Short mmCIF file of C-alpha atoms and ligand atoms in Angstrom, two decimals:
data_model
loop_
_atom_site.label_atom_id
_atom_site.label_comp_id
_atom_site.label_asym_id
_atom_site.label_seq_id
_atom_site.Cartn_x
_atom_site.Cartn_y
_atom_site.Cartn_z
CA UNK A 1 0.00 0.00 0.00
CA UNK A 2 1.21 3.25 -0.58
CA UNK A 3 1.10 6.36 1.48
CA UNK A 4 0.86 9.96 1.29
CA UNK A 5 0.92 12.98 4.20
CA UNK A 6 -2.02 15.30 4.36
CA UNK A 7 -2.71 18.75 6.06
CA UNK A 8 -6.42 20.01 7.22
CA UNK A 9 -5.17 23.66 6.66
CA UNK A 10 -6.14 26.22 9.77
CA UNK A 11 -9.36 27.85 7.82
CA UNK A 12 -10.70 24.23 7.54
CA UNK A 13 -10.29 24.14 11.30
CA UNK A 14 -11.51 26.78 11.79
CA UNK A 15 -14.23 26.73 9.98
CA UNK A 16 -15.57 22.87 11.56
CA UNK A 17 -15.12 20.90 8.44
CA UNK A 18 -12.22 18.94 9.31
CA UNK A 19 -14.73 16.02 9.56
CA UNK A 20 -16.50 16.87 5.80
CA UNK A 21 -12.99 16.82 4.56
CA UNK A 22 -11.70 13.32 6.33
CA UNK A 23 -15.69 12.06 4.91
CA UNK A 24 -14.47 13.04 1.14
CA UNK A 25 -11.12 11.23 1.77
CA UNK A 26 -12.40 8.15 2.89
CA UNK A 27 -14.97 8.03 0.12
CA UNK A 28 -11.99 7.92 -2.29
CA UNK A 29 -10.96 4.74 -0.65
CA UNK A 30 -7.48 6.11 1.04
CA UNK A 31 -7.46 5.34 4.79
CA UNK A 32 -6.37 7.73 7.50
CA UNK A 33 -3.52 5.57 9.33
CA UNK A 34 -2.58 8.19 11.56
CA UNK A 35 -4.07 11.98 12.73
CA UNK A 36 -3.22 14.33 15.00
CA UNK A 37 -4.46 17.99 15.87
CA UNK A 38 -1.52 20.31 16.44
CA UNK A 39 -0.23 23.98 16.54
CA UNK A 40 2.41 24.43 14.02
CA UNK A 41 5.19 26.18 15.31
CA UNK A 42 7.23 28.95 13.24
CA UNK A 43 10.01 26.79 12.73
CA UNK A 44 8.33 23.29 12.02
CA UNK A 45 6.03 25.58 9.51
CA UNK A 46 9.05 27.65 7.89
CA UNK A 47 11.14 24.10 7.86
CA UNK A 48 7.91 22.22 6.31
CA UNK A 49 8.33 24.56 3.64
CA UNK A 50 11.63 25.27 3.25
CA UNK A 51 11.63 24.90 -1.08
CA UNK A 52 9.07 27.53 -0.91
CA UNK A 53 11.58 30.06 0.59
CA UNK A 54 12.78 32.14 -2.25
CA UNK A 55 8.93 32.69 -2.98
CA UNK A 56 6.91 36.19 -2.73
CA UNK A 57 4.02 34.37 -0.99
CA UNK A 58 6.24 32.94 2.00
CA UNK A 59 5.84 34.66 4.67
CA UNK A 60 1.81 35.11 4.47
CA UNK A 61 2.14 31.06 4.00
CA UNK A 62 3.87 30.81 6.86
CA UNK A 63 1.74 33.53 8.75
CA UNK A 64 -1.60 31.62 7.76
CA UNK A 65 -0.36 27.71 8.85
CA UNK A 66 0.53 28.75 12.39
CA UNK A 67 -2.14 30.66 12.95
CA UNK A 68 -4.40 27.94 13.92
CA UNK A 69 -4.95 24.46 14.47
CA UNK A 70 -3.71 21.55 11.65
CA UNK A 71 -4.48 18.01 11.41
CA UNK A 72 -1.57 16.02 9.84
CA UNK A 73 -2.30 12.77 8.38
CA UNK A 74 -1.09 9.99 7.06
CA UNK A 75 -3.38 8.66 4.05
CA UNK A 76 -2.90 5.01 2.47
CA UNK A 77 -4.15 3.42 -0.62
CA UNK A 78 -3.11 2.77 -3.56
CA UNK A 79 -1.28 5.13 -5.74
CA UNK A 80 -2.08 7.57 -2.52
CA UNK A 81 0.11 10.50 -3.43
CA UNK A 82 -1.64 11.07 -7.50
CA UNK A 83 -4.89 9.50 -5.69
CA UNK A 84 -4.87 12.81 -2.56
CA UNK A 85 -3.79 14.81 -5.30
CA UNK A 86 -6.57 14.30 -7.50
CA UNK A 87 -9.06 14.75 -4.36
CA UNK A 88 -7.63 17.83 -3.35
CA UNK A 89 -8.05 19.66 -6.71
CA UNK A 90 -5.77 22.70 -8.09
CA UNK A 91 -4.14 24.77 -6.10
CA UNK A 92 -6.01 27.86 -7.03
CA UNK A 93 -9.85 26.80 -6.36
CA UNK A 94 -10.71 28.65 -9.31
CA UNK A 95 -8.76 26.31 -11.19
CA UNK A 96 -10.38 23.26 -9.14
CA UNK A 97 -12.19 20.80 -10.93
CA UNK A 98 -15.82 19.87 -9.45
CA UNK A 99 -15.96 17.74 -6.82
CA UNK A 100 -12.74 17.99 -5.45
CA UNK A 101 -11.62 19.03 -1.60
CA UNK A 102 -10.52 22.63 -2.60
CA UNK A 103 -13.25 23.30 -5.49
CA UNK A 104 -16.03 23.01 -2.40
CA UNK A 105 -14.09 24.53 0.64
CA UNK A 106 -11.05 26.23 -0.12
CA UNK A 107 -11.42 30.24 0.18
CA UNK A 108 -8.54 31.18 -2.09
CA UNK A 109 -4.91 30.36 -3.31
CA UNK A 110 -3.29 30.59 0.15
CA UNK A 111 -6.02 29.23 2.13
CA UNK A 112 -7.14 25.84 0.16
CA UNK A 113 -8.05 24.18 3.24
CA UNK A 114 -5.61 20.84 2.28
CA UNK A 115 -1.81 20.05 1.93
CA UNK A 116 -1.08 16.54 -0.27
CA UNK A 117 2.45 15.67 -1.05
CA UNK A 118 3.71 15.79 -4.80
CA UNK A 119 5.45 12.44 -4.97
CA UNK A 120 6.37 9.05 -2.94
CA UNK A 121 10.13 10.94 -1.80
CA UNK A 122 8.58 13.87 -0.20
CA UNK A 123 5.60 12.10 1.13
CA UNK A 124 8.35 10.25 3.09
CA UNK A 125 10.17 13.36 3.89
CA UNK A 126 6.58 15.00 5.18
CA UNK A 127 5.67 11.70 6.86
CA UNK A 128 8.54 11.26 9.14
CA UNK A 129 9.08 15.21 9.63
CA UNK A 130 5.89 14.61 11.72
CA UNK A 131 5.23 11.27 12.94
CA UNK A 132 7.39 8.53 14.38
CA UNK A 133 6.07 4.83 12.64
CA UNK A 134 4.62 3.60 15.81
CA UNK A 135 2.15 6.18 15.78
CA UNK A 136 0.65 4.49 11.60
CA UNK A 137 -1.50 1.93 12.68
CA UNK A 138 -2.87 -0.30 10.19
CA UNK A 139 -4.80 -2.35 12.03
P1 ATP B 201 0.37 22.06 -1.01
O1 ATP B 201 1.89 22.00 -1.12
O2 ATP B 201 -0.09 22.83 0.21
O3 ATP B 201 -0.25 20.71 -1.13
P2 ATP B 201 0.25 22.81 -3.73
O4 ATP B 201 1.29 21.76 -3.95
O5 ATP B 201 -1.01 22.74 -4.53
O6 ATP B 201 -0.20 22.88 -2.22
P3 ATP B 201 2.39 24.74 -3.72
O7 ATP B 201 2.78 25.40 -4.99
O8 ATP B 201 3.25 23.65 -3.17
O9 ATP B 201 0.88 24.23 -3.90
O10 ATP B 201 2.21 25.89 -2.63
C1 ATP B 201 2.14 25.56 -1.26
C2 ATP B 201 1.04 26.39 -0.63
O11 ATP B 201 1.40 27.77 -0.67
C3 ATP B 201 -0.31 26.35 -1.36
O12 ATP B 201 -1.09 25.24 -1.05
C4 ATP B 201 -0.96 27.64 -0.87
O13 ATP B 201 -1.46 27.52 0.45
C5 ATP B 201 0.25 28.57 -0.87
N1 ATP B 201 0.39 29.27 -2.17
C6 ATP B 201 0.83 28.73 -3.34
N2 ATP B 201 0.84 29.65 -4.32
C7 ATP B 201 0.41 30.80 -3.77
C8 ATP B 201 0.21 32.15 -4.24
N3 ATP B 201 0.46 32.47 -5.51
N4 ATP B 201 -0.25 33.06 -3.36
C9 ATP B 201 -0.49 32.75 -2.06
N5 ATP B 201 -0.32 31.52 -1.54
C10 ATP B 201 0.12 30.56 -2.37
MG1 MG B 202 3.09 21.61 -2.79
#
């Protein structure tokens, strides 16, 4: 089985759809392994996305994920990481196709409600930046 990591984003928090969103994922068929609801910190947000640096956006990113509760997740299924991907939608909701997490709930480019990773290495990377593999239970 493969696995991707997923963020509930703080204005899905916020906002008391964290359940409608984990509904949608499950209804694709990718099971949430592991889930917990933290506070990112400036660092662990800044070092999450560290290859988004150099970009203009940055610091409002980083201003918007600390600035309420996450849930980071670990999703499984098959082909997970193209599979979450496809759920989420575009990154821009306007670009979102129908049906999709970020078509229905995101607000706008920065706040679009869901991380996914963008392949198997970083999903890896993502995974173990937050969890430790005891905590992925597969029944
Ligand atoms: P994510 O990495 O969160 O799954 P993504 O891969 O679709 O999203 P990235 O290009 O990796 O998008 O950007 C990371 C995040 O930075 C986006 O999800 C969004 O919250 C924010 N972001 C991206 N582009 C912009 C932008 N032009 N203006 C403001 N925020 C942006
Ligand atoms: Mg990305």
């Amino acid at each position: 089985m493969d696995r991707t990591f997923s963020i509930i984003k703080p204005d899905a928090t916020k906002r008391n759809i964290t359940g409608a969103i984990n509904n949608i994922i499950e209804k694709n068929n990718l099971s949430i392994v592991a889930q917990k609801r933290i506070k990112l910190s400036k660092y662990k947000a800044e070092g999450f996305y560290s290859a988004h640096k150099e970009k203009p956006f940055f610091n409002d990113l980083i201003e918007y994920m600390t600035s309420g509760a996450v849930i980071v997740q670990v999703l499984e299924g098959m082909n997970a990481v193209k599979k979450y991907r496809e759920i989420m939608g575009a990154t821009n909701p306007e670009n979102a196709d129908d049906g999709t997490i970020r078509k229905k709930y995101a607000l706008n480019i920065q706040e679009n409600s869901v991380h996914g990773s963008d392949s198997d290495e970083n999903a890896k990377i993502e995974i173990d930046f937050f969890f430790d593999e005891s905590e992925i239970i597969n029944n």
